[in-house]
Amino acid sequence: MAKKIITTTGGANIPNNQKSLTAGPRGPVLMQDYQLLEKLAHQNRERIPERVVHAKGWGAMGTFTVTHDITKYTRAKLFSEIGKQTPILSRFSTVAGEAGASDTERDVRGFSVKFYTEEGNWDMVGNNTPVFFVRDAYKFPDFIHTQKRHPKTNLRSNEAQWDFWSLVPESLHQVTILMSDRGLPTTPMHMNGYGSHTFAFWNNDGERFWVKFHFKTQQGHAHYTNTEAATITGQTREKYQEELFGAIEKGDFPKWTLKVQVMPEADAEKVPYNPFDVTRVWPHADYPLIEVGELELNENPENYFQYIENAAYSPSNIVAGIGFSPDKMLQARVFSYADAHRYRLGTHYEALPANAPKNATVQHYHKDGAMRFFQNDSGTPDAYYEPNSKDGPVEDPSVMEPPMKISGDVSRYEDQDEVGNYQQPGDLFRLFNDEQKERLFGNIAAAMEGVSQEVIDRQMVHFEKADPAYAAGVKRHLKATKNK
Ligand code: NDP
């Protein structure tokens, strides 16, 4: 069989890819050896800015299949009939570590799914935890600073982490999950995914429901202790990639069951808690899980960078039948995620193969810009503005979301809530068995290494308010660590 020929980026055959063009055998190199310059210039441009958060990731392609009818809640066509399948692209990640960080660090995991639906892409950009550390986006960049490197030492700082958490009691719920077994899953396959925020569903009759998404692992939960994870990191920093990629290559396809909690729109005013607060869950007893379908990952992309690094998930990608809620963090992420991708990948990031809809046509009037490598004028080049009488694409009022009633005065509201900050972390703590509680105490004591007494004392008050046994356990472990 004839060998494939290496070409320039312009498609011309290359005569030699090993030897520089030199004036005599001892050089120097000629400026006109353009392909050498091109090769070096390409190498300099192989990296794009890594994500500020969720830089290290693993992902795969797969399928979502509807198993139960939820058409009374949403008109989204991806849920229109039992058995319906939609291709998906999933990416999992750690939050704080850089792109080369070890996979097996204690951290929240990102859990994102892009559904390539016939009505456009729907991105579910969640985590493996049902809640988040802060409920207002004003706190988000500061929180992330505490997870990243100290500006002077260039080291991660336990002091900064606990200083912030102890001053922001709404973080206790997520801190408790992070320090529990579920803060260190063995693989992306052995964890749940959650939409975390409250979203909206709306149906063909124009009724709105509030909704929370839960992806329950069918592989079961599995976790490392800190000690086990340290051993793994000593052996490989790429454990998750090895496990996820390897399982899919073997045909051992991981699956999750998608379930939703659904709240009628009017209930939002009645429930005793703010249902749009991302630091809280909706108790299952109040809003039971309703089964919807199954997510399966079954294909490794041929090129990691093209499909996983270039994957751009943003909660701004919704389809008719799915909407936002007043959740303050969600509202901010709708802007922030798309903006991160504009910075990271460029203006036209949505046209990259990982992000372009597979089952819907793209027709818009955004023009030009860097890397405008696609055409979407639908064969009518005179229609490059709107409105026009040149047969250009027009709006579709049938996908208009029903109006949302808002009550209340415009203000900056107090977001500290004594009951809300402590009730659910306490409920979670009381759900743990004795061994789980011991590991929680131990993980917290380890994470508090080097932290000042003042900060520890302030944090202990929060543990105490969630459950006195929580504070007592941490205290005991801190003492044991000190006496070592
Ligand atoms: P339930 O007893 O009905 O639900 C408990 C939930 O906790 C289940 O979803 C379960 O997930 C999850 N869970 C079990 N063990 C752990 C663990 N070690 N770490 C983290 N999550 C765990 O109670 P409620 O709905 O009243 O919630 C009680 C507490 O459970 C909440 O305060 C919250 O912290 C936590 N929780 C609640 C969720 C919700 O949406 N209501 C979701 C996840 C956690 P699984 O079925 O996958 O094992």
Short mmCIF file of C-alpha atoms and ligand atoms in Angstrom, two decimals:
data_model
loop_
_atom_site.label_atom_id
_atom_site.label_comp_id
_atom_site.label_asym_id
_atom_site.label_seq_id
_atom_site.Cartn_x
_atom_site.Cartn_y
_atom_site.Cartn_z
CA MET A 1 0.00 0.00 0.00
CA ALA A 2 1.29 3.44 -0.92
CA LYS A 3 2.43 5.47 2.07
CA LYS A 4 0.45 8.57 3.05
CA ILE A 5 2.31 11.76 2.20
CA ILE A 6 2.98 14.50 4.76
CA THR A 7 1.87 17.91 3.47
CA THR A 8 2.08 21.58 4.40
CA THR A 9 -0.97 23.08 6.06
CA GLY A 10 -1.70 24.38 2.56
CA GLY A 11 -1.83 20.83 1.22
CA ALA A 12 1.45 20.69 -0.74
CA ASN A 13 3.66 17.62 -0.37
CA ILE A 14 6.68 18.10 1.90
CA PRO A 15 10.02 16.82 0.52
CA ASN A 16 11.84 16.44 3.87
CA ASN A 17 10.64 16.65 7.48
CA GLN A 18 13.99 15.84 9.15
CA LYS A 19 16.75 18.04 7.70
CA SER A 20 16.94 21.86 7.73
CA LEU A 21 17.80 23.70 4.55
CA THR A 22 21.36 24.94 5.19
CA ALA A 23 24.10 26.75 3.30
CA GLY A 24 26.60 23.92 3.34
CA PRO A 25 26.62 20.92 5.72
CA ARG A 26 27.53 23.08 8.76
CA GLY A 27 24.84 25.72 8.31
CA PRO A 28 23.50 28.29 8.88
CA VAL A 29 19.80 27.62 8.25
CA LEU A 30 18.14 29.52 5.43
CA MET A 31 15.24 31.87 6.22
CA GLN A 32 13.38 30.38 3.28
CA ASP A 33 13.04 27.03 5.06
CA TYR A 34 9.50 28.08 5.80
CA GLN A 35 8.26 24.63 6.82
CA LEU A 36 10.82 24.57 9.66
CA LEU A 37 9.57 27.98 10.84
CA GLU A 38 6.00 26.78 10.48
CA LYS A 39 6.73 23.68 12.56
CA LEU A 40 8.31 25.72 15.38
CA ALA A 41 5.57 28.35 15.24
CA HIS A 42 2.90 25.67 15.54
CA GLN A 43 4.60 24.17 18.55
CA ASN A 44 4.54 27.55 20.27
CA ARG A 45 0.80 27.70 19.76
CA GLU A 46 -0.18 24.18 20.89
CA ARG A 47 -1.63 25.38 24.19
CA ILE A 48 -4.77 27.42 24.73
CA PRO A 49 -5.57 29.06 28.08
CA GLU A 50 -6.60 26.33 30.46
CA ARG A 51 -9.90 26.78 32.25
CA VAL A 52 -9.51 28.85 35.45
CA VAL A 53 -11.66 26.19 37.12
CA HIS A 54 -12.23 22.61 35.93
CA ALA A 55 -8.94 22.56 33.97
CA LYS A 56 -8.27 18.82 34.35
CA GLY A 57 -10.91 16.74 32.64
CA TRP A 58 -11.94 13.40 31.18
CA GLY A 59 -14.83 12.71 28.87
CA ALA A 60 -16.52 10.61 26.25
CA MET A 61 -19.41 10.47 23.84
CA GLY A 62 -22.57 8.50 24.37
CA THR A 63 -26.33 8.30 24.23
CA PHE A 64 -29.26 9.45 26.32
CA THR A 65 -32.37 7.25 26.16
CA VAL A 66 -35.79 8.23 27.50
CA THR A 67 -37.28 5.50 29.70
CA HIS A 68 -40.21 7.36 31.33
CA ASP A 69 -42.74 9.93 30.14
CA ILE A 70 -42.29 13.46 31.51
CA THR A 71 -44.11 15.30 28.71
CA LYS A 72 -46.60 16.73 31.22
CA TYR A 73 -43.73 18.80 32.65
CA THR A 74 -41.70 19.74 29.57
CA ARG A 75 -42.19 20.17 25.86
CA ALA A 76 -38.48 19.61 25.17
CA LYS A 77 -38.40 17.21 22.23
CA LEU A 78 -35.50 15.20 23.61
CA PHE A 79 -38.00 13.90 26.21
CA SER A 80 -40.91 13.53 23.74
CA GLU A 81 -41.26 9.74 23.73
CA ILE A 82 -40.07 6.67 25.56
CA GLY A 83 -37.19 5.04 23.72
CA LYS A 84 -36.05 8.28 22.09
CA GLN A 85 -32.26 8.59 21.87
CA THR A 86 -30.10 11.73 21.79
CA PRO A 87 -26.33 11.77 21.26
CA ILE A 88 -24.36 13.35 24.09
CA LEU A 89 -20.84 14.49 24.95
CA SER A 90 -19.81 14.32 28.58
CA ARG A 91 -16.89 15.87 30.46
CA PHE A 92 -15.90 15.32 34.08
CA SER A 93 -13.27 17.36 35.91
CA THR A 94 -11.69 18.41 39.16
CA VAL A 95 -12.19 22.06 40.06
CA ALA A 96 -9.02 23.48 41.57
CA GLY A 97 -6.11 21.55 40.07
CA GLU A 98 -4.35 22.72 36.93
CA ALA A 99 -4.49 20.76 33.68
CA GLY A 100 -1.64 18.49 34.80
CA ALA A 101 -2.89 17.92 38.35
CA SER A 102 -3.39 14.45 39.77
CA ASP A 103 -6.85 13.00 39.10
CA THR A 104 -7.12 11.63 42.61
CA GLU A 105 -7.22 14.77 44.72
CA ARG A 106 -9.98 15.60 47.19
CA ASP A 107 -12.11 18.09 45.30
CA VAL A 108 -15.58 18.59 43.86
CA ARG A 109 -15.92 16.97 40.42
CA GLY A 110 -17.52 18.67 37.43
CA PHE A 111 -20.19 16.59 35.68
CA SER A 112 -21.26 18.09 32.34
CA VAL A 113 -23.42 16.70 29.58
CA LYS A 114 -24.07 18.24 26.18
CA PHE A 115 -27.27 16.87 24.64
CA TYR A 116 -27.24 17.32 20.85
CA THR A 117 -31.04 17.58 20.55
CA GLU A 118 -33.06 18.22 17.38
CA GLU A 119 -33.97 21.63 18.83
CA GLY A 120 -30.37 22.66 19.47
CA ASN A 121 -27.89 21.85 22.21
CA TRP A 122 -28.87 21.59 25.85
CA ASP A 123 -25.92 21.73 28.26
CA MET A 124 -26.30 20.34 31.74
CA VAL A 125 -23.25 21.83 33.47
CA GLY A 126 -23.25 20.30 36.93
CA ASN A 127 -21.11 18.79 39.65
CA ASN A 128 -21.01 15.52 41.57
CA THR A 129 -22.59 17.40 44.49
CA PRO A 130 -26.18 18.64 44.76
CA VAL A 131 -25.17 21.98 46.32
CA PHE A 132 -22.44 24.62 46.04
CA PHE A 133 -20.18 26.59 48.43
CA VAL A 134 -21.74 30.03 47.88
CA ARG A 135 -25.17 31.23 46.88
CA ASP A 136 -24.21 34.58 45.36
CA ALA A 137 -21.85 35.07 42.41
CA TYR A 138 -20.24 38.07 44.12
CA LYS A 139 -18.50 35.50 46.33
CA PHE A 140 -17.46 33.16 43.51
CA PRO A 141 -14.16 34.66 42.27
CA ASP A 142 -12.99 35.15 45.88
CA PHE A 143 -13.91 31.59 46.76
CA ILE A 144 -11.94 30.28 43.78
CA HIS A 145 -8.93 32.39 44.80
CA THR A 146 -8.88 30.44 48.08
CA GLN A 147 -8.77 27.15 46.16
CA LYS A 148 -5.92 28.26 43.92
CA ARG A 149 -2.32 29.26 44.65
CA HIS A 150 -1.25 31.93 47.14
CA PRO A 151 0.13 34.95 45.26
CA LYS A 152 3.46 34.95 47.15
CA THR A 153 4.18 31.34 48.06
CA ASN A 154 2.57 29.94 44.88
CA LEU A 155 1.27 27.14 47.13
CA ARG A 156 -2.28 26.07 47.92
CA SER A 157 -3.29 27.51 51.29
CA ASN A 158 -5.30 25.66 53.93
CA GLU A 159 -5.43 28.91 55.90
CA ALA A 160 -7.10 30.81 53.03
CA GLN A 161 -9.54 27.97 52.44
CA TRP A 162 -10.77 27.74 56.02
CA ASP A 163 -10.56 31.50 56.59
CA PHE A 164 -13.06 31.98 53.75
CA TRP A 165 -15.30 29.03 54.68
CA SER A 166 -15.43 30.08 58.33
CA LEU A 167 -16.54 33.58 57.28
CA VAL A 168 -19.15 32.21 54.84
CA PRO A 169 -21.30 29.73 56.79
CA GLU A 170 -23.47 28.91 53.76
CA SER A 171 -20.44 26.89 52.56
CA LEU A 172 -20.81 24.29 55.35
CA HIS A 173 -23.12 21.99 53.37
CA GLN A 174 -20.71 21.65 50.45
CA VAL A 175 -17.68 21.52 52.78
CA THR A 176 -19.30 18.57 54.56
CA ILE A 177 -19.78 16.73 51.25
CA LEU A 178 -16.25 17.57 50.10
CA MET A 179 -14.72 16.25 53.33
CA SER A 180 -16.94 13.13 53.30
CA ASP A 181 -16.29 9.96 51.29
CA ARG A 182 -17.91 11.49 48.21
CA GLY A 183 -15.21 14.17 48.07
CA LEU A 184 -12.80 11.65 46.53
CA PRO A 185 -14.46 9.20 44.09
CA THR A 186 -12.33 6.38 42.62
CA THR A 187 -13.37 7.16 39.02
CA PRO A 188 -15.81 9.49 37.26
CA MET A 189 -18.00 6.43 36.74
CA HIS A 190 -18.50 5.91 40.47
CA MET A 191 -20.17 9.20 41.29
CA ASN A 192 -23.52 10.89 40.80
CA GLY A 193 -24.03 14.06 38.80
CA TYR A 194 -26.35 16.88 39.80
CA GLY A 195 -27.57 19.97 37.95
CA SER A 196 -27.26 21.55 41.44
CA HIS A 197 -29.20 24.70 40.51
CA THR A 198 -32.94 24.85 40.21
CA PHE A 199 -33.93 25.04 36.53
CA ALA A 200 -37.34 25.37 34.89
CA PHE A 201 -39.43 23.02 32.79
CA TRP A 202 -42.38 24.31 30.77
CA ASN A 203 -44.93 22.27 28.90
CA ASN A 204 -47.11 22.66 25.82
CA ASP A 205 -49.86 24.30 27.91
CA GLY A 206 -47.47 27.05 29.03
CA GLU A 207 -47.24 25.73 32.62
CA ARG A 208 -43.89 26.18 34.38
CA PHE A 209 -42.37 23.81 36.93
CA TRP A 210 -39.13 24.19 38.85
CA VAL A 211 -36.80 21.24 38.38
CA LYS A 212 -33.62 19.71 39.75
CA PHE A 213 -31.61 17.14 37.78
CA HIS A 214 -29.96 14.08 39.34
CA PHE A 215 -27.78 11.57 37.46
CA LYS A 216 -27.47 8.48 39.65
CA THR A 217 -24.50 6.25 38.97
CA GLN A 218 -25.36 2.65 38.03
CA GLN A 219 -21.79 1.59 38.85
CA GLY A 220 -22.32 2.28 42.56
CA HIS A 221 -20.42 4.78 44.69
CA ALA A 222 -16.74 4.05 45.32
CA HIS A 223 -14.26 6.30 47.09
CA TYR A 224 -10.62 6.53 48.09
CA THR A 225 -9.42 7.49 51.53
CA ASN A 226 -6.77 10.23 51.56
CA THR A 227 -4.08 7.58 52.17
CA GLU A 228 -5.24 5.39 49.28
CA ALA A 229 -5.38 8.42 46.98
CA ALA A 230 -1.86 9.47 47.94
CA THR A 231 -0.60 6.01 46.96
CA ILE A 232 -2.46 6.15 43.63
CA THR A 233 -1.07 9.63 42.90
CA GLY A 234 2.42 8.25 43.55
CA GLN A 235 1.78 5.62 40.88
CA THR A 236 -0.14 7.64 38.31
CA ARG A 237 -1.59 11.13 38.05
CA GLU A 238 -3.98 9.99 35.31
CA LYS A 239 -6.10 7.43 37.15
CA TYR A 240 -9.47 8.74 35.93
CA GLN A 241 -8.39 8.94 32.30
CA GLU A 242 -7.04 5.40 32.50
CA GLU A 243 -10.22 4.06 34.14
CA LEU A 244 -12.80 5.89 32.00
CA PHE A 245 -10.98 5.55 28.68
CA GLY A 246 -10.10 1.92 29.47
CA ALA A 247 -13.65 0.93 30.43
CA ILE A 248 -15.08 2.38 27.22
CA GLU A 249 -12.38 0.77 25.07
CA LYS A 250 -13.26 -2.61 26.67
CA GLY A 251 -16.97 -2.10 25.92
CA ASP A 252 -17.74 -1.76 29.62
CA PHE A 253 -19.96 1.28 29.13
CA PRO A 254 -20.76 3.36 32.25
CA LYS A 255 -24.39 4.35 32.80
CA TRP A 256 -26.35 6.81 34.91
CA THR A 257 -30.09 7.05 35.57
CA LEU A 258 -31.47 10.55 35.06
CA LYS A 259 -34.05 11.53 37.65
CA VAL A 260 -35.74 14.85 38.30
CA GLN A 261 -37.41 16.56 41.22
CA VAL A 262 -40.32 18.69 40.03
CA MET A 263 -41.93 21.57 41.94
CA PRO A 264 -45.09 23.32 40.67
CA GLU A 265 -44.29 26.99 39.96
CA ALA A 266 -46.53 28.35 42.72
CA ASP A 267 -44.88 26.17 45.42
CA ALA A 268 -41.77 28.38 45.26
CA GLU A 269 -43.62 31.02 47.28
CA LYS A 270 -44.90 28.47 49.81
CA VAL A 271 -41.98 26.24 50.78
CA PRO A 272 -40.25 27.39 53.98
CA TYR A 273 -36.84 27.58 52.28
CA ASN A 274 -35.64 29.46 49.21
CA PRO A 275 -35.91 26.80 46.47
CA PHE A 276 -33.48 28.80 44.31
CA ASP A 277 -30.66 28.71 46.86
CA VAL A 278 -27.87 26.51 45.45
CA THR A 279 -26.48 25.80 48.94
CA ARG A 280 -29.58 23.72 49.69
CA VAL A 281 -31.26 20.60 48.35
CA TRP A 282 -34.98 19.96 48.11
CA PRO A 283 -35.69 17.15 50.56
CA HIS A 284 -36.72 13.99 48.70
CA ALA A 285 -39.64 13.56 51.08
CA ASP A 286 -41.09 16.87 49.78
CA TYR A 287 -40.17 16.40 46.11
CA PRO A 288 -39.51 12.74 45.29
CA LEU A 289 -37.25 11.68 42.45
CA ILE A 290 -39.01 10.94 39.16
CA GLU A 291 -37.21 8.65 36.73
CA VAL A 292 -36.61 10.00 33.22
CA GLY A 293 -33.97 8.08 31.32
CA GLU A 294 -30.54 6.57 31.01
CA LEU A 295 -27.22 8.09 30.07
CA GLU A 296 -24.58 5.79 28.60
CA LEU A 297 -21.01 6.65 27.61
CA ASN A 298 -19.93 4.38 24.77
CA GLU A 299 -17.34 6.09 22.56
CA ASN A 300 -13.91 7.55 23.16
CA PRO A 301 -13.29 10.47 20.83
CA GLU A 302 -10.48 9.96 18.31
CA ASN A 303 -8.84 13.17 19.49
CA TYR A 304 -8.94 14.26 23.13
CA PHE A 305 -8.12 17.90 22.47
CA GLN A 306 -10.68 18.30 19.71
CA TYR A 307 -13.59 16.87 21.66
CA ILE A 308 -12.82 17.13 25.38
CA GLU A 309 -10.55 20.18 25.71
CA ASN A 310 -12.61 22.02 23.06
CA ALA A 311 -15.91 20.99 24.67
CA ALA A 312 -17.54 24.22 25.81
CA TYR A 313 -20.37 23.68 28.26
CA SER A 314 -22.52 26.60 29.29
CA PRO A 315 -25.82 26.74 31.17
CA SER A 316 -26.80 29.38 28.59
CA ASN A 317 -27.47 26.51 26.15
CA ILE A 318 -31.08 25.59 26.76
CA VAL A 319 -33.85 24.39 24.45
CA ALA A 320 -37.59 25.08 24.35
CA GLY A 321 -39.19 23.40 27.37
CA ILE A 322 -36.18 24.01 29.64
CA GLY A 323 -35.49 27.37 31.29
CA PHE A 324 -33.62 29.16 34.04
CA SER A 325 -34.74 29.97 37.57
CA PRO A 326 -34.06 33.03 39.73
CA ASP A 327 -31.09 31.20 41.35
CA LYS A 328 -28.46 33.95 41.65
CA MET A 329 -25.52 31.64 40.95
CA LEU A 330 -27.23 30.17 37.88
CA GLN A 331 -27.96 33.64 36.51
CA ALA A 332 -24.27 34.53 36.82
CA ARG A 333 -23.07 31.26 35.30
CA VAL A 334 -25.30 31.80 32.26
CA PHE A 335 -23.01 34.75 31.43
CA SER A 336 -19.77 33.54 32.91
CA TYR A 337 -19.40 30.11 31.29
CA ALA A 338 -20.06 31.30 27.75
CA ASP A 339 -17.67 34.17 28.37
CA ALA A 340 -14.95 31.80 29.60
CA HIS A 341 -15.21 29.89 26.32
CA ARG A 342 -15.06 33.06 24.23
CA TYR A 343 -11.78 33.85 25.98
CA ARG A 344 -10.44 30.30 25.90
CA LEU A 345 -11.53 29.15 22.44
CA GLY A 346 -12.56 32.32 20.59
CA THR A 347 -15.68 34.06 19.38
CA HIS A 348 -16.91 31.13 17.32
CA TYR A 349 -16.33 28.36 19.87
CA GLU A 350 -19.87 27.08 19.32
CA ALA A 351 -18.98 26.16 15.72
CA LEU A 352 -16.19 23.75 16.72
CA PRO A 353 -17.02 20.07 16.09
CA ALA A 354 -17.45 19.35 19.83
CA ASN A 355 -19.95 22.16 20.25
CA ALA A 356 -21.80 22.48 16.94
CA PRO A 357 -25.31 21.01 17.06
CA LYS A 358 -25.48 17.61 15.37
CA ASN A 359 -29.23 17.49 14.86
CA ALA A 360 -30.26 21.13 14.47
CA THR A 361 -29.52 23.79 11.86
CA VAL A 362 -27.56 26.87 12.93
CA GLN A 363 -28.83 30.11 11.33
CA HIS A 364 -28.03 33.47 12.88
CA TYR A 365 -26.94 36.98 11.96
CA HIS A 366 -23.71 37.20 13.97
CA LYS A 367 -21.02 38.28 11.52
CA ASP A 368 -17.33 37.78 10.89
CA GLY A 369 -14.70 37.88 13.68
CA ALA A 370 -11.60 35.75 14.22
CA MET A 371 -11.76 32.21 12.82
CA ARG A 372 -15.06 32.60 11.02
CA PHE A 373 -14.52 29.18 9.42
CA PHE A 374 -18.13 28.26 8.79
CA GLN A 375 -20.99 29.53 6.66
CA ASN A 376 -24.52 29.97 7.92
CA ASP A 377 -26.23 32.31 5.50
CA SER A 378 -28.57 29.52 4.40
CA GLY A 379 -28.02 30.23 0.73
CA THR A 380 -29.40 33.79 0.88
CA PRO A 381 -26.35 36.09 1.05
CA ASP A 382 -28.50 39.26 0.73
CA ALA A 383 -30.12 38.45 4.07
CA TYR A 384 -27.29 39.57 6.35
CA TYR A 385 -29.37 41.81 8.66
CA GLU A 386 -32.73 41.46 10.40
CA PRO A 387 -35.52 42.24 9.65
CA ASN A 388 -35.11 41.73 5.93
CA SER A 389 -37.30 40.94 2.95
CA LYS A 390 -34.65 38.70 1.41
CA ASP A 391 -35.87 35.34 2.68
CA GLY A 392 -33.53 35.33 5.69
CA PRO A 393 -34.23 33.27 8.83
CA VAL A 394 -37.01 34.64 11.05
CA GLU A 395 -37.92 34.24 14.72
CA ASP A 396 -40.15 31.43 15.97
CA PRO A 397 -42.67 32.70 18.57
CA SER A 398 -43.79 29.12 19.23
CA VAL A 399 -40.70 28.60 21.41
CA MET A 400 -41.40 31.64 23.63
CA GLU A 401 -41.09 30.74 27.30
CA PRO A 402 -44.23 31.50 29.36
CA PRO A 403 -43.95 34.80 31.29
CA MET A 404 -42.42 34.54 34.76
CA LYS A 405 -44.06 36.42 37.61
CA ILE A 406 -41.59 38.18 39.89
CA SER A 407 -42.51 39.76 43.22
CA GLY A 408 -40.33 41.92 45.44
CA ASP A 409 -38.39 45.15 45.48
CA VAL A 410 -35.04 45.59 43.80
CA SER A 411 -32.42 45.50 46.55
CA ARG A 412 -29.33 43.64 47.76
CA TYR A 413 -30.83 41.11 50.15
CA GLU A 414 -29.25 39.66 53.26
CA ASP A 415 -28.18 36.14 52.33
CA GLN A 416 -27.12 34.79 55.72
CA ASP A 417 -29.71 32.36 57.00
CA GLU A 418 -29.12 30.68 60.35
CA VAL A 419 -31.49 27.74 59.75
CA GLY A 420 -30.63 27.26 56.09
CA ASN A 421 -26.91 27.33 56.68
CA TYR A 422 -26.91 24.57 59.30
CA GLN A 423 -30.03 22.38 58.97
CA GLN A 424 -29.07 20.43 55.85
CA PRO A 425 -25.36 20.00 56.65
CA GLY A 426 -26.59 18.60 59.97
CA ASP A 427 -29.07 16.29 58.19
CA LEU A 428 -26.26 15.02 55.97
CA PHE A 429 -23.96 14.47 58.96
CA ARG A 430 -26.65 12.47 60.75
CA LEU A 431 -27.09 10.33 57.61
CA PHE A 432 -23.48 9.11 57.82
CA ASN A 433 -22.72 5.89 59.73
CA ASP A 434 -20.02 5.86 62.41
CA GLU A 435 -17.19 4.91 60.02
CA GLN A 436 -18.21 7.63 57.55
CA LYS A 437 -18.29 10.17 60.39
CA GLU A 438 -14.81 9.14 61.54
CA ARG A 439 -13.44 9.56 58.02
CA LEU A 440 -15.16 12.97 57.76
CA PHE A 441 -13.50 14.13 61.01
CA GLY A 442 -10.12 12.80 59.88
CA ASN A 443 -10.34 14.47 56.46
CA ILE A 444 -11.25 17.80 58.05
CA ALA A 445 -8.41 17.56 60.59
CA ALA A 446 -5.97 16.77 57.76
CA ALA A 447 -7.24 19.70 55.67
CA MET A 448 -6.80 21.98 58.69
CA GLU A 449 -3.08 21.30 58.95
CA GLY A 450 -1.25 24.60 59.47
CA VAL A 451 -4.44 26.62 59.92
CA SER A 452 -4.39 29.32 62.63
CA GLN A 453 -6.29 28.69 65.86
CA GLU A 454 -8.46 31.77 65.29
CA VAL A 455 -9.77 30.38 62.01
CA ILE A 456 -10.25 26.87 63.44
CA ASP A 457 -12.22 28.30 66.38
CA ARG A 458 -14.49 30.26 64.03
CA GLN A 459 -15.14 27.15 61.91
CA MET A 460 -15.84 24.98 64.99
CA VAL A 461 -18.83 27.20 65.78
CA HIS A 462 -20.35 26.21 62.44
CA PHE A 463 -19.78 22.48 63.01
CA GLU A 464 -21.34 22.90 66.45
CA LYS A 465 -24.44 24.59 65.04
CA ALA A 466 -24.91 21.81 62.46
CA ASP A 467 -24.57 19.10 65.12
CA PRO A 468 -22.65 19.13 68.42
CA ALA A 469 -21.34 15.63 67.60
CA TYR A 470 -19.86 17.04 64.38
CA ALA A 471 -17.81 19.63 66.30
CA ALA A 472 -16.82 17.13 68.98
CA GLY A 473 -15.56 14.63 66.39
CA VAL A 474 -13.45 17.21 64.54
CA LYS A 475 -12.06 18.47 67.85
CA ARG A 476 -11.03 14.94 68.85
CA HIS A 477 -9.26 14.35 65.54
CA LEU A 478 -7.51 17.75 65.64
CA LYS A 479 -6.20 16.91 69.11
CA ALA A 480 -4.99 13.50 67.93
CA THR A 481 -3.21 15.08 64.95
CA LYS A 482 -1.50 17.64 67.23
CA ASN A 483 -0.31 14.92 69.63
CA LYS A 484 1.21 12.82 66.84
P1 NDP B 1 -32.84 11.35 51.80
O1 NDP B 1 -32.49 10.36 52.85
O2 NDP B 1 -34.11 11.19 51.04
O3 NDP B 1 -31.66 11.45 50.72
C1 NDP B 1 -30.34 11.35 51.11
C2 NDP B 1 -29.50 11.63 49.92
O4 NDP B 1 -28.18 11.67 50.38
C3 NDP B 1 -29.57 10.61 48.80
O5 NDP B 1 -29.75 11.31 47.60
C4 NDP B 1 -28.20 9.94 48.79
O6 NDP B 1 -27.69 9.78 47.48
C5 NDP B 1 -27.36 10.99 49.47
N1 NDP B 1 -26.27 10.42 50.22
C6 NDP B 1 -26.20 9.26 50.86
N2 NDP B 1 -25.00 9.10 51.43
C7 NDP B 1 -24.30 10.21 51.14
C8 NDP B 1 -22.99 10.64 51.41
N3 NDP B 1 -22.16 9.87 52.14
N4 NDP B 1 -22.60 11.82 50.94
C9 NDP B 1 -23.43 12.60 50.22
N5 NDP B 1 -24.69 12.23 49.90
C10 NDP B 1 -25.10 11.06 50.38
O7 NDP B 1 -32.75 12.75 52.55
P2 NDP B 1 -33.06 14.24 52.14
O8 NDP B 1 -33.55 14.42 50.76
O9 NDP B 1 -33.90 14.81 53.22
O10 NDP B 1 -31.62 14.87 52.27
C11 NDP B 1 -30.84 14.72 53.46
C12 NDP B 1 -29.46 15.16 53.18
O11 NDP B 1 -28.94 14.33 52.13
C13 NDP B 1 -29.41 16.59 52.61
O12 NDP B 1 -29.28 17.53 53.62
C14 NDP B 1 -28.25 16.55 51.70
O13 NDP B 1 -27.08 16.91 52.39
C15 NDP B 1 -28.12 15.09 51.27
N6 NDP B 1 -28.53 14.90 49.88
C16 NDP B 1 -29.79 15.23 49.48
C17 NDP B 1 -30.13 15.23 48.16
C18 NDP B 1 -31.46 15.71 47.71
O14 NDP B 1 -31.58 16.05 46.52
N7 NDP B 1 -32.47 15.73 48.55
C19 NDP B 1 -29.16 14.78 47.13
C20 NDP B 1 -27.88 14.35 47.67
C21 NDP B 1 -27.59 14.47 48.99
P3 NDP B 1 -27.67 8.34 46.75
O15 NDP B 1 -29.10 7.94 46.60
O16 NDP B 1 -27.00 8.59 45.46
O17 NDP B 1 -26.89 7.42 47.63
#
